[in-house]
Short mmCIF file of C-alpha atoms in Angstrom, two decimals:
data_model
loop_
_atom_site.label_atom_id
_atom_site.label_comp_id
_atom_site.label_asym_id
_atom_site.label_seq_id
_atom_site.Cartn_x
_atom_site.Cartn_y
_atom_site.Cartn_z
CA MET A 1 -23.04 8.13 -23.80
CA LYS A 2 -19.48 8.38 -22.57
CA CYS A 3 -17.63 5.45 -21.05
CA TYR A 4 -15.56 6.69 -18.10
CA ARG A 5 -12.32 4.76 -17.93
CA SER A 6 -9.83 4.54 -15.14
CA VAL A 7 -6.74 6.64 -15.79
CA ASN A 8 -4.96 5.33 -12.73
CA ILE A 9 -1.85 3.31 -13.54
CA SER A 10 -0.49 3.15 -10.00
CA LEU A 11 0.75 -0.26 -8.99
CA ILE A 12 -0.61 -2.57 -6.34
CA PHE A 13 2.49 -3.96 -4.67
CA ASP A 14 2.20 -7.68 -4.01
CA GLU A 15 2.67 -7.93 -0.25
CA LYS A 16 1.92 -11.65 -0.28
CA SER A 17 5.12 -12.53 -2.09
CA ALA A 18 6.63 -14.07 1.03
CA ALA A 19 3.64 -15.97 2.30
CA VAL A 20 2.81 -17.59 -1.02
CA MET A 21 6.25 -19.16 -1.11
CA VAL A 22 5.98 -20.92 2.26
CA GLU A 23 4.40 -24.18 1.16
CA MET A 24 6.71 -24.50 -1.84
CA ASN A 25 9.86 -23.84 0.12
CA VAL A 26 9.18 -25.99 3.17
CA THR A 27 9.32 -29.06 0.94
CA GLN A 28 12.82 -27.99 -0.11
CA SER A 29 14.06 -27.28 3.42
CA ARG A 30 17.22 -28.82 4.80
CA GLY A 31 18.28 -28.82 8.43
CA GLY A 32 18.02 -25.34 9.92
CA ALA A 33 16.25 -23.90 6.89
CA LEU A 34 12.86 -24.92 8.26
CA LEU A 35 13.62 -23.09 11.51
CA LEU A 36 14.57 -20.05 9.47
CA ARG A 37 11.20 -20.05 7.74
CA LEU A 38 9.40 -20.15 11.06
CA LEU A 39 11.44 -17.17 12.23
CA VAL A 40 10.67 -15.34 8.99
CA LEU A 41 6.95 -15.80 9.49
CA ARG A 42 7.28 -14.45 13.02
CA VAL A 43 8.99 -11.37 11.60
CA ILE A 44 6.19 -10.80 9.10
CA LEU A 45 3.48 -11.25 11.72
CA GLY A 46 5.27 -9.01 14.17
CA ALA A 47 5.74 -6.26 11.59
CA SER A 48 2.11 -6.44 10.52
CA LEU A 49 0.78 -6.24 14.06
CA LEU A 50 3.16 -3.46 14.97
CA ALA A 51 1.98 -1.46 11.96
CA ALA A 52 -1.59 -1.99 13.13
CA GLY A 53 -0.73 -0.79 16.64
CA GLN A 54 -1.39 -4.19 18.20
CA ILE A 55 2.10 -4.80 19.60
CA HIS A 56 3.72 -2.64 22.23
CA GLY A 57 7.35 -3.47 22.90
CA ALA A 58 6.90 -7.15 22.06
CA ASN A 59 9.92 -7.18 19.72
CA PRO A 60 12.84 -5.35 21.33
CA PRO A 61 15.57 -4.16 18.95
CA SER A 62 17.94 -6.99 19.90
CA ARG A 63 15.38 -9.62 18.90
CA GLU A 64 14.59 -7.75 15.69
CA ASP A 65 18.32 -7.66 14.90
CA SER A 66 18.49 -11.39 15.48
CA PHE A 67 15.58 -12.04 13.12
CA LEU A 68 17.13 -9.85 10.45
CA SER A 69 20.45 -11.63 10.83
CA GLN A 70 18.71 -14.99 10.35
CA LEU A 71 16.84 -13.61 7.38
CA LEU A 72 19.99 -12.27 5.76
CA GLY A 73 21.79 -15.55 6.36
CA GLY A 74 19.01 -17.46 4.65
CA ALA A 75 18.99 -15.04 1.73
CA GLN A 76 22.74 -15.40 1.28
CA ARG A 77 22.31 -19.17 1.19
CA GLY A 78 19.84 -18.79 -1.67
CA ASP A 79 16.56 -19.20 0.19
CA THR A 80 13.77 -17.76 -2.01
CA LEU A 81 11.44 -17.04 0.89
CA ALA A 82 14.16 -15.07 2.64
CA HIS A 83 14.86 -13.15 -0.59
CA ASN A 84 11.21 -12.11 -0.85
CA ASN A 85 10.95 -11.15 2.80
CA LEU A 86 14.10 -9.06 2.76
CA ALA A 87 12.88 -7.27 -0.38
CA TYR A 88 9.50 -6.67 1.26
CA ARG A 89 11.11 -5.18 4.35
CA TYR A 90 13.42 -2.90 2.36
CA PHE A 91 10.53 -1.76 0.16
CA TYR A 92 8.41 -0.72 3.15
CA GLY A 93 11.23 0.18 5.53
CA ARG A 94 10.20 -2.36 8.13
CA GLY A 95 13.04 -3.09 10.52
CA VAL A 96 15.50 -1.56 8.06
CA PRO A 97 15.79 1.83 6.35
CA ARG A 98 13.61 2.00 3.23
CA ASP A 99 15.84 1.21 0.27
CA TYR A 100 14.29 0.51 -3.15
CA GLY A 101 17.68 -0.50 -4.51
CA GLU A 102 18.01 -3.27 -1.90
CA ALA A 103 14.40 -4.30 -2.53
CA THR A 104 15.24 -4.62 -6.21
CA ARG A 105 18.36 -6.64 -5.41
CA TRP A 106 16.53 -9.22 -3.34
CA PHE A 107 13.50 -9.48 -5.59
CA SER A 108 15.92 -10.03 -8.47
CA ALA A 109 17.51 -12.88 -6.56
CA SER A 110 14.10 -14.45 -5.99
CA ALA A 111 13.00 -13.86 -9.59
CA SER A 112 16.13 -15.60 -10.86
CA ARG A 113 14.75 -18.72 -9.16
CA GLY A 114 11.40 -18.32 -10.91
CA SER A 115 9.22 -16.68 -8.25
CA PRO A 116 6.17 -15.18 -10.04
CA ALA A 117 5.51 -12.76 -7.16
CA ALA A 118 9.11 -11.49 -7.34
CA HIS A 119 8.80 -11.02 -11.10
CA TYR A 120 5.58 -9.07 -10.58
CA ASN A 121 7.16 -6.84 -7.95
CA LEU A 122 10.21 -6.19 -10.15
CA GLY A 123 7.85 -5.24 -12.96
CA ALA A 124 6.16 -2.77 -10.63
CA LEU A 125 9.51 -1.27 -9.58
CA TYR A 126 10.62 -0.84 -13.20
CA GLU A 127 7.24 0.59 -14.19
CA GLN A 128 7.41 3.22 -11.45
CA GLY A 129 11.17 3.79 -11.52
CA LEU A 130 11.71 2.88 -7.87
CA GLY A 131 15.26 1.75 -7.13
CA VAL A 132 15.85 1.35 -10.87
CA PRO A 133 15.43 3.62 -13.90
CA ASN A 134 11.89 3.74 -15.26
CA ASP A 135 11.92 1.06 -17.97
CA TYR A 136 8.65 -0.16 -19.47
CA SER A 137 10.40 -2.84 -21.51
CA GLN A 138 11.88 -4.39 -18.36
CA ALA A 139 8.53 -4.04 -16.59
CA LEU A 140 6.81 -5.78 -19.48
CA SER A 141 9.33 -8.63 -19.42
CA HIS A 142 8.89 -9.25 -15.69
CA TYR A 143 5.10 -8.99 -15.90
CA HIS A 144 5.18 -11.55 -18.71
CA SER A 145 7.23 -13.96 -16.60
CA ALA A 146 4.74 -13.68 -13.73
CA ALA A 147 1.61 -13.63 -15.90
CA GLU A 148 2.59 -16.80 -17.71
CA GLN A 149 2.70 -18.50 -14.30
CA GLY A 150 -0.86 -17.40 -13.58
CA HIS A 151 -0.15 -14.33 -11.43
CA ALA A 152 -3.38 -12.32 -11.67
CA LEU A 153 -1.93 -8.91 -10.73
CA ALA A 154 0.74 -9.30 -13.40
CA GLN A 155 -1.85 -10.38 -15.96
CA GLU A 156 -3.92 -7.25 -15.32
CA ARG A 157 -0.83 -5.05 -15.49
CA LEU A 158 0.31 -6.71 -18.69
CA GLY A 159 -3.09 -6.08 -20.23
CA LEU A 160 -2.82 -2.40 -19.35
CA MET A 161 0.63 -2.11 -20.92
CA TYR A 162 -0.59 -3.69 -24.15
CA GLU A 163 -3.68 -1.49 -24.16
CA ARG A 164 -1.74 1.73 -23.65
CA GLY A 165 1.42 0.83 -25.56
CA LEU A 166 3.81 1.00 -22.62
CA GLY A 167 7.07 -0.70 -23.57
CA VAL A 168 5.38 -2.35 -26.53
CA ALA A 169 3.27 -1.41 -29.54
CA PRO A 170 -0.43 -1.10 -28.58
CA ASP A 171 -2.17 -4.42 -29.09
CA LEU A 172 -5.80 -4.58 -27.97
CA ARG A 173 -6.11 -8.30 -28.64
CA GLU A 174 -3.23 -9.01 -26.29
CA ALA A 175 -4.72 -6.60 -23.78
CA LEU A 176 -8.03 -8.43 -23.99
CA LYS A 177 -6.30 -11.79 -23.56
CA TRP A 178 -4.50 -10.78 -20.36
CA TYR A 179 -7.40 -8.83 -18.89
CA ARG A 180 -9.58 -11.88 -19.37
CA ALA A 181 -7.01 -14.17 -17.75
CA ALA A 182 -6.87 -11.90 -14.68
CA ALA A 183 -10.62 -11.26 -14.61
CA GLU A 184 -11.36 -14.97 -14.63
CA GLN A 185 -9.33 -15.16 -11.41
CA GLY A 186 -11.49 -12.44 -9.87
CA ASP A 187 -9.15 -9.47 -10.28
CA ALA A 188 -11.48 -6.48 -9.93
CA SER A 189 -9.40 -4.02 -11.93
CA ALA A 190 -9.16 -6.48 -14.83
CA GLU A 191 -12.91 -7.06 -14.69
CA SER A 192 -13.50 -3.33 -14.98
CA ARG A 193 -11.01 -2.88 -17.82
CA LEU A 194 -12.47 -5.85 -19.68
CA GLY A 195 -15.86 -4.20 -19.32
CA ASP A 196 -14.39 -1.05 -20.87
CA LEU A 197 -13.22 -2.89 -23.98
CA TYR A 198 -16.65 -4.45 -24.52
CA TYR A 199 -18.33 -1.12 -23.75
CA VAL A 200 -16.46 0.82 -26.44
CA GLY A 201 -15.76 -2.10 -28.82
CA GLU A 202 -11.96 -1.97 -28.76
CA GLY A 203 -10.19 -5.20 -29.67
CA VAL A 204 -13.56 -6.93 -29.63
CA ALA A 205 -17.06 -6.39 -31.02
CA ARG A 206 -19.06 -3.92 -28.93
CA ASP A 207 -21.29 -5.84 -26.55
CA TYR A 208 -23.11 -3.91 -23.84
CA LYS A 209 -24.45 -7.04 -22.18
CA GLU A 210 -20.95 -8.49 -21.85
CA ALA A 211 -19.71 -5.13 -20.61
CA ALA A 212 -22.49 -5.08 -17.98
CA ASP A 213 -21.57 -8.57 -16.80
CA TRP A 214 -17.93 -7.61 -16.20
CA TYR A 215 -18.80 -4.23 -14.72
CA HIS A 216 -21.15 -5.95 -12.29
CA LYS A 217 -18.35 -8.24 -11.07
CA ALA A 218 -16.01 -5.28 -10.60
CA ALA A 219 -18.73 -3.08 -9.09
CA ASP A 220 -19.50 -5.74 -6.50
CA GLN A 221 -15.84 -5.51 -5.46
CA GLY A 222 -16.05 -1.74 -5.05
CA VAL A 223 -14.50 -0.40 -8.27
CA ALA A 224 -16.02 3.08 -8.54
CA VAL A 225 -15.56 3.51 -12.31
CA ALA A 226 -17.26 0.16 -12.91
CA GLN A 227 -20.12 1.17 -10.62
CA ASN A 228 -20.58 4.39 -12.57
CA ASN A 229 -20.51 2.69 -15.97
CA LEU A 230 -22.86 -0.05 -14.81
CA ALA A 231 -25.25 2.67 -13.61
CA ALA A 232 -25.08 4.30 -17.05
CA LEU A 233 -25.96 1.02 -18.75
CA TYR A 234 -29.03 0.70 -16.52
CA HIS A 235 -29.84 4.39 -17.01
CA TYR A 236 -29.90 4.21 -20.80
CA GLY A 237 -31.06 0.62 -21.18
CA LEU A 238 -27.92 -0.59 -22.94
CA GLY A 239 -27.54 -4.36 -22.87
CA GLY A 240 -30.96 -4.72 -21.25
CA SER A 241 -34.02 -2.82 -20.12
CA LYS A 242 -33.81 0.60 -18.50
CA ASP A 243 -33.81 0.39 -14.73
CA TYR A 244 -33.65 3.77 -13.03
CA SER A 245 -33.65 2.36 -9.52
CA GLN A 246 -30.57 0.22 -10.28
CA ALA A 247 -28.95 3.15 -12.06
CA LEU A 248 -29.49 5.42 -9.07
CA ALA A 249 -28.20 2.80 -6.64
CA TRP A 250 -24.95 2.32 -8.56
CA TYR A 251 -24.45 6.05 -9.17
CA ARG A 252 -24.75 6.53 -5.42
CA GLU A 253 -22.24 3.76 -4.71
CA ALA A 254 -19.71 5.39 -7.06
CA ALA A 255 -20.43 8.88 -5.73
CA THR A 256 -19.87 7.68 -2.17
CA GLN A 257 -16.30 6.88 -3.22
CA GLY A 258 -15.88 10.42 -4.54
CA LEU A 259 -16.07 9.72 -8.27
CA PRO A 260 -16.95 13.14 -9.79
CA GLU A 261 -18.73 11.67 -12.82
CA ALA A 262 -21.13 9.79 -10.56
CA GLU A 263 -21.73 12.81 -8.34
CA ASN A 264 -22.97 14.72 -11.39
CA ASN A 265 -25.58 12.09 -12.31
#
């Protein structure tokens, strides 16, 4: 029985890089810096609501320009939260023209101060060649910096790079280590990939029951490939008894998401 594995290596850009820095940075605030952070959060909220069509003319251009000026001033003074927010806005083109080079510049400034989210985002930019040349070695380095600080998205990405030999020699034990670290934080993609390694016995002894456990976690979070592979385990009774009703239910879940392999079962 074939194990269908995700071939998607597209990144998930960490949009929370600004918000996660708020609590850390407020304790370091001096004078007007706290006011700046409040303005920054208003910019983020305004941009998010505008994108969702919930704001109509609430932020006229002059006010937006004022917010951006405050943001730039904070970034130039070395404020990590402002760095992350400017990078976020340049990456998505929110309030400024989209500019991956500027996004890279400001994430680099934040990463130089140790921000794990900024390191993750830089890794993603280098992996995809956005604003910088495609460079797996640089991506790997930034993912490492974030992963070692417990950043789950970076841990999953690092596992993938070790599994597929991107910027480093393939190392399934390292892949397993980082997938597990991310999966234990509830990262659905890592849960699915960890299930794959147990399913096929790569980097670890084959264990269908362990594979089923991880696939179930990922399937519950909507990962179509995990749903399909979990269905197959139920279908053929691998790691437990055959259960055609469970198999059918999970095949249908995966097929609903358009997974061709599931649609053929």
